[in-house]
Coordinates of C-alpha atoms in Angstrom, one line a residue:
X795 CA 93.3 99.4 131.9
X796 CA 95.8 100.1 128.9
X797 CA 96.8 97.2 127.3
X798 CA 100.3 95.8 127.5
X799 CA 101.2 95.6 123.0
X800 CA 104.0 92.8 121.6
X801 CA 105.0 93.8 118.1
X802 CA 106.5 90.4 116.0
X803 CA 108.1 91.8 113.8
X804 CA 109.5 95.5 112.2
X805 CA 108.3 96.2 109.3
X806 CA 108.3 99.1 107.4
X807 CA 104.9 99.9 107.9
X808 CA 104.9 99.3 111.8
X809 CA 107.5 102.0 111.6
X810 CA 105.7 104.5 109.2
X811 CA 102.0 103.8 110.2
X812 CA 101.6 101.5 112.9
X813 CA 103.2 103.4 115.4
X814 CA 102.7 107.1 115.0
X815 CA 99.0 105.9 114.7
X816 CA 99.2 104.5 118.2
X817 CA 100.5 107.3 120.3
X818 CA 96.9 108.5 119.4
X819 CA 94.7 105.2 121.2
X820 CA 95.2 105.5 125.1
X821 CA 94.3 102.8 126.6
X822 CA 97.2 101.3 125.4
X823 CA 101.0 100.8 125.5
X824 CA 103.9 98.9 123.6
X825 CA 105.7 96.7 125.7
X826 CA 107.9 94.9 124.2
X827 CA 109.7 94.8 120.6
X828 CA 110.8 91.3 118.5
X829 CA 112.7 90.9 115.5
X830 CA 115.2 88.9 113.8
X831 CA 116.6 92.4 112.9
X832 CA 118.4 92.8 116.0
X833 CA 119.3 96.7 115.5
X834 CA 116.1 97.7 113.4
X835 CA 114.7 95.9 116.8
X836 CA 116.7 98.2 118.8
X837 CA 116.3 101.6 116.9
X838 CA 112.5 100.9 116.6
X839 CA 112.3 100.3 120.8
X840 CA 114.1 103.3 122.4
X841 CA 112.7 106.1 119.5
X842 CA 109.1 104.1 120.4
X843 CA 110.4 104.1 124.1
X844 CA 109.2 99.9 124.5
X845 CA 110.9 98.5 127.3
X846 CA 111.3 95.5 126.3
X847 CA 113.0 93.5 123.3
X848 CA 113.7 90.2 122.6
X849 CA 115.6 89.0 119.5
X850 CA 113.3 85.6 118.6
X851 CA 109.5 85.7 118.6
X852 CA 108.9 82.9 121.6
X853 CA 110.5 84.9 123.8
X854 CA 108.2 87.3 123.6
X855 CA 105.0 85.3 123.6
X856 CA 106.7 83.7 126.8
X857 CA 105.7 86.6 128.7
X858 CA 102.3 86.4 130.8
X859 CA 102.3 90.3 130.8
X860 CA 101.8 91.1 126.8
X861 CA 98.1 90.6 126.5
X862 CA 97.7 90.8 122.7
X863 CA 100.4 91.4 119.9
X864 CA 99.8 92.7 116.6
X865 CA 102.1 90.6 113.9
X866 CA 103.6 92.2 111.3
X867 CA 106.0 89.8 109.1
X868 CA 105.4 88.2 105.9
X869 CA 102.4 86.6 104.8
X870 CA 103.9 83.1 104.7
X871 CA 104.3 83.0 108.3
X872 CA 101.1 85.0 109.7
X873 CA 100.2 81.3 110.7
X874 CA 102.6 79.1 112.7
X875 CA 103.1 82.6 114.3
X876 CA 99.5 83.2 114.8
X877 CA 98.8 80.1 115.9
X878 CA 101.9 79.8 118.3
X879 CA 100.2 84.1 119.8
X880 CA 97.0 82.5 120.4
X881 CA 99.0 79.3 122.1
X882 CA 99.7 81.6 124.4
X883 CA 96.5 83.8 125.2
X884 CA 97.3 86.2 123.3
X885 CA 94.9 88.0 121.4
X886 CA 96.0 88.3 117.6
X887 CA 96.0 91.8 115.3
X888 CA 97.8 90.3 111.4
X889 CA 98.3 92.8 108.4
X890 CA 97.0 90.9 106.5
X891 CA 96.0 88.8 104.4
X892 CA 95.4 87.3 107.3
X893 CA 96.7 83.8 106.0
X894 CA 96.9 82.3 102.4
X895 CA 94.9 79.0 102.7
X896 CA 91.3 78.7 103.6
X897 CA 91.6 75.7 105.5
X898 CA 94.5 77.5 107.8
X899 CA 92.3 80.2 108.7
X900 CA 89.0 78.0 109.8
X901 CA 91.5 75.8 112.1
X902 CA 93.1 79.3 113.3
X903 CA 89.2 80.7 114.1
X904 CA 88.1 77.7 115.8
X905 CA 91.5 77.7 117.9
X906 CA 90.9 81.5 118.6
X907 CA 87.2 80.5 120.2
X908 CA 88.7 77.6 122.0
X909 CA 91.5 79.6 124.0
X910 CA 88.3 83.1 124.2
X911 CA 90.9 85.8 122.1
X912 CA 90.0 87.4 118.8
X913 CA 91.7 86.8 115.9
X914 CA 91.1 90.2 114.0
X915 CA 92.6 91.1 110.9
X916 CA 94.2 93.9 109.8
X917 CA 91.8 95.5 107.2
X918 CA 91.4 99.9 109.2
X919 CA 89.5 100.5 106.1
X920 CA 86.4 98.6 106.9
X921 CA 86.7 101.1 110.0
X922 CA 85.7 104.6 107.7
X923 CA 82.1 105.8 107.8
X924 CA 82.4 106.0 103.7
X925 CA 81.9 101.9 103.6
X926 CA 79.3 102.4 105.6
X927 CA 77.1 104.4 103.6
X928 CA 78.2 103.0 101.0
X929 CA 76.5 100.2 102.1
X930 CA 73.4 102.1 103.0
X931 CA 72.9 103.7 98.8
X932 CA 73.5 99.9 98.3
X933 CA 70.6 98.7 100.6
X934 CA 68.0 101.7 99.3
X935 CA 68.3 101.0 95.8
X936 CA 69.5 104.1 94.8
X937 CA 71.5 103.2 91.3
X938 CA 69.3 100.5 90.6
X939 CA 70.2 97.1 90.2
X940 CA 74.8 96.2 89.8
X941 CA 76.7 96.2 87.1
X942 CA 79.6 96.0 87.2
X943 CA 82.3 97.4 90.6
X944 CA 85.4 98.0 89.8
X945 CA 88.7 98.4 91.8
X946 CA 92.1 99.9 90.8
X947 CA 95.4 100.4 93.4
X948 CA 98.6 100.6 92.8
X949 CA 101.5 101.8 94.2
X950 CA 105.3 101.8 93.2
X951 CA 108.6 99.5 94.2
X952 CA 110.9 97.6 92.2
X953 CA 113.5 97.2 95.5
X954 CA 113.8 93.2 94.8
X955 CA 115.1 92.5 97.9
X956 CA 111.5 93.6 99.8
X957 CA 109.4 90.3 100.8
X958 CA 106.9 91.9 98.3
X959 CA 109.6 90.0 95.8
X960 CA 110.2 86.7 97.6
X961 CA 107.5 84.4 96.5
X962 CA 108.4 82.1 99.4
X963 CA 107.3 85.0 101.4
X964 CA 104.1 84.9 100.0
X965 CA 105.1 88.1 97.8
X966 CA 103.4 89.2 94.8
X967 CA 100.7 92.0 94.7
X968 CA 97.7 90.0 94.6
X969 CA 98.8 89.4 98.9
X970 CA 99.4 92.5 99.1
X971 CA 96.8 94.9 97.6
X972 CA 94.4 92.2 95.8
X973 CA 93.5 91.0 99.0
X974 CA 91.8 94.8 99.7
X975 CA 89.7 94.3 96.6
X976 CA 88.7 90.7 97.5
X977 CA 87.7 91.8 100.9
X978 CA 85.5 94.8 99.8
X979 CA 83.8 92.7 97.3
X980 CA 82.5 90.6 99.7
X981 CA 81.7 92.3 102.5
X982 CA 79.6 94.2 100.2
X983 CA 77.7 91.4 98.0
X984 CA 76.8 88.7 101.4
X985 CA 77.4 86.5 98.4
X986 CA 80.4 84.2 96.6
X987 CA 81.2 84.1 92.5
X988 CA 80.6 81.9 90.0
X989 CA 83.3 82.1 88.3
X990 CA 87.1 84.4 88.8
X991 CA 89.6 84.5 86.0
X992 CA 93.1 86.1 87.1
X993 CA 95.3 87.3 84.3
X994 CA 99.3 88.3 85.5
X995 CA 102.3 90.0 84.4
X996 CA 104.7 88.6 86.1
X997 CA 107.9 89.8 87.2
X998 CA 110.6 88.3 84.9
X999 CA 113.1 87.3 87.6
X1000 CA 110.9 86.5 90.8
X1001 CA 107.8 85.1 89.3
X1002 CA 106.1 86.9 91.6
X1003 CA 103.1 89.3 90.1
X1004 CA 103.6 92.3 89.8
X1005 CA 100.3 93.3 88.4
X1006 CA 97.4 91.4 88.3
X1007 CA 93.5 91.9 86.8
X1008 CA 90.4 90.2 87.8
X1009 CA 87.2 89.1 86.8
X1010 CA 85.0 87.7 89.3
X1011 CA 81.4 86.7 88.0
X1012 CA 77.9 86.4 90.3
X1013 CA 75.0 85.8 88.4
X1014 CA 73.8 89.4 87.4
X1015 CA 76.8 91.8 87.9
X1016 CA 80.9 92.0 87.7
X1017 CA 83.6 92.8 90.2
X1018 CA 87.0 93.4 88.9
X1019 CA 89.6 94.8 90.1
X1020 CA 93.3 95.7 88.5
X1021 CA 96.9 96.0 90.8
X1022 CA 100.1 96.4 90.5
X1023 CA 103.7 97.0 92.3
X1024 CA 105.5 99.4 89.3
X1025 CA 103.3 101.9 88.7
X1026 CA 101.8 105.3 89.6
X1027 CA 100.8 105.5 93.1
X1028 CA 96.8 105.6 92.5
X1029 CA 93.2 104.2 94.3
X1030 CA 89.9 104.2 92.9
X1031 CA 86.5 102.1 93.3
X1032 CA 83.9 102.6 90.8
X1033 CA 80.1 101.3 91.2
X1034 CA 77.4 101.3 88.0
X1035 CA 74.0 100.4 88.7
X1036 CA 71.5 100.3 85.9
X1037 CA 70.4 104.3 87.4
X1038 CA 73.2 105.8 88.7
X1039 CA 76.7 105.0 89.5
X1040 CA 78.9 105.9 92.6
X1041 CA 82.8 107.0 92.8
X1042 CA 85.0 106.3 96.3
X1043 CA 88.2 108.4 95.4
X1044 CA 90.3 106.7 98.3
X1045 CA 88.7 103.2 99.2
X1046 CA 91.1 101.4 101.2
X1047 CA 93.9 104.7 101.6
X1048 CA 92.3 107.7 102.7
X1049 CA 95.3 110.7 103.3
X1050 CA 95.1 110.9 107.3
X1051 CA 94.3 114.6 107.4
X1052 CA 92.1 115.0 104.5
X1053 CA 88.7 114.7 103.4
X1054 CA 87.3 112.3 101.9
X1055 CA 84.8 112.6 99.5
X1056 CA 82.0 109.1 98.1
X1057 CA 79.5 111.1 94.9
X1058 CA 76.5 109.6 93.7
X1059 CA 75.3 109.8 90.5
X1060 CA 71.4 109.2 90.0
X1061 CA 68.2 110.2 88.5
X1062 CA 68.0 112.4 91.2
X1063 CA 71.8 114.5 90.4
X1064 CA 74.5 114.2 91.9
X1065 CA 75.5 114.1 95.4
X1066 CA 79.0 114.6 97.8
X1067 CA 78.8 113.2 100.8
X1068 CA 82.3 114.4 102.5
X1069 CA 83.9 112.6 105.5
X1070 CA 85.9 114.6 108.0
X1071 CA 89.7 113.7 108.0
X1072 CA 91.1 110.0 110.2
X1073 CA 93.7 108.0 110.9
X1074 CA 92.4 104.8 110.4
X1075 CA 95.2 102.9 111.7
X1076 CA 93.8 104.3 114.7
X1077 CA 90.9 103.7 114.5
X1078 CA 91.5 99.9 114.2
X1079 CA 93.7 99.9 117.2
X1080 CA 90.8 101.3 119.2
X1081 CA 88.3 98.9 117.7
X1082 CA 91.1 95.8 118.3
X1083 CA 91.0 97.2 122.0
X1084 CA 86.9 97.3 122.2
X1085 CA 87.3 93.4 121.2
X1086 CA 89.6 92.5 123.9
X1087 CA 87.5 93.7 125.7
X1088 CA 84.6 92.3 124.2
X1089 CA 85.3 89.0 123.6
X1090 CA 83.1 89.7 120.1
X1091 CA 85.0 89.7 116.7
X1092 CA 84.9 93.1 114.6
X1093 CA 84.7 91.4 111.5
X1094 CA 82.6 88.5 110.7
X1095 CA 84.2 85.5 110.4
X1096 CA 82.4 83.9 107.8
X1097 CA 83.1 87.0 105.6
X1098 CA 86.8 86.6 106.1
X1099 CA 87.0 83.1 105.2
X1100 CA 84.7 84.0 101.9
X1101 CA 87.3 86.2 100.7
X1102 CA 90.8 84.0 101.6
X1103 CA 89.0 81.9 98.7
X1104 CA 88.5 83.8 96.8
X1105 CA 92.3 84.6 96.8
X1106 CA 92.8 80.9 96.7
X1107 CA 90.5 80.9 93.9
X1108 CA 92.4 84.1 92.2
X1109 CA 96.2 82.3 92.5
X1110 CA 95.2 79.0 90.5
X1111 CA 93.2 80.9 88.2
X1112 CA 96.7 82.5 87.8
X1113 CA 98.3 79.5 87.9
X1114 CA 96.3 77.5 84.8
X1115 CA 95.5 80.7 83.4
X1116 CA 91.7 79.9 83.1
X1117 CA 88.5 80.9 84.9
X1118 CA 88.3 79.0 88.2
X1119 CA 84.2 77.3 88.8
X1120 CA 83.6 78.1 92.3
X1121 CA 81.5 75.7 94.1
X1122 CA 78.3 76.8 96.7

């Protein structure tokens, strides 16, 4: 049985990436869209043959035929609409970051469990096989003891009307793509750092961070990241060990029509692991549908809570300009 999906929000990301990807997911049917931008929602509904269109999110949620919703509102609006969607017995796939406060996230996971619904963050990168190969390499100790992992992600936007420049909506580059780095650290290392320190450059007008660098100190290694939203588009992961290194060329947004590569350099020589083209957004939705049927969350909830705590601590460090201790 195909799952009837409602879309909350009419983001550019939805139009450019999600809707084209859903054409390759036969188990879902786009049933409704709700947006406060009525013209944009009307155009999307017409182009993608979505039968129902609402001007109010509440009206979409009150439709009992809709089984799940995809939320692509600005980050600051995620918490209230996730909670309302769950209260209307909908499964939820929500864009990153899932929420901005860890206490809110704990309450949402508890509520989702109570309602027997799936609440899933849109971490599409986690479903690429290169990440499981990376963890396999680390588990085999092929590069010795981990010393440093470094992540760089950037893109260019200077449109001040973009929600990324609106602090009240959860704008800023740390929320937008810095969360990818924090999520991947939590996935790779099943521990939390004991200190974090972040330094950023703020937009002079809106005061959101447009460039942020972070250092996460673990007991025996460091994890660093730099993210920017007024820079050349770029992404890379480098992981250095005592006896080798790993280079991931497209860690988060691999081109869906190209092979991707993971390069292992060690005392045994240089190995290149190649992965065929994969549309991660289609893959993400297929896994979401499977989770709706099994009622088993596809990503560990405690891991998502840890990454949200790290995001909070990074913001605190940015505001205070000092290193922040992480307890426990």
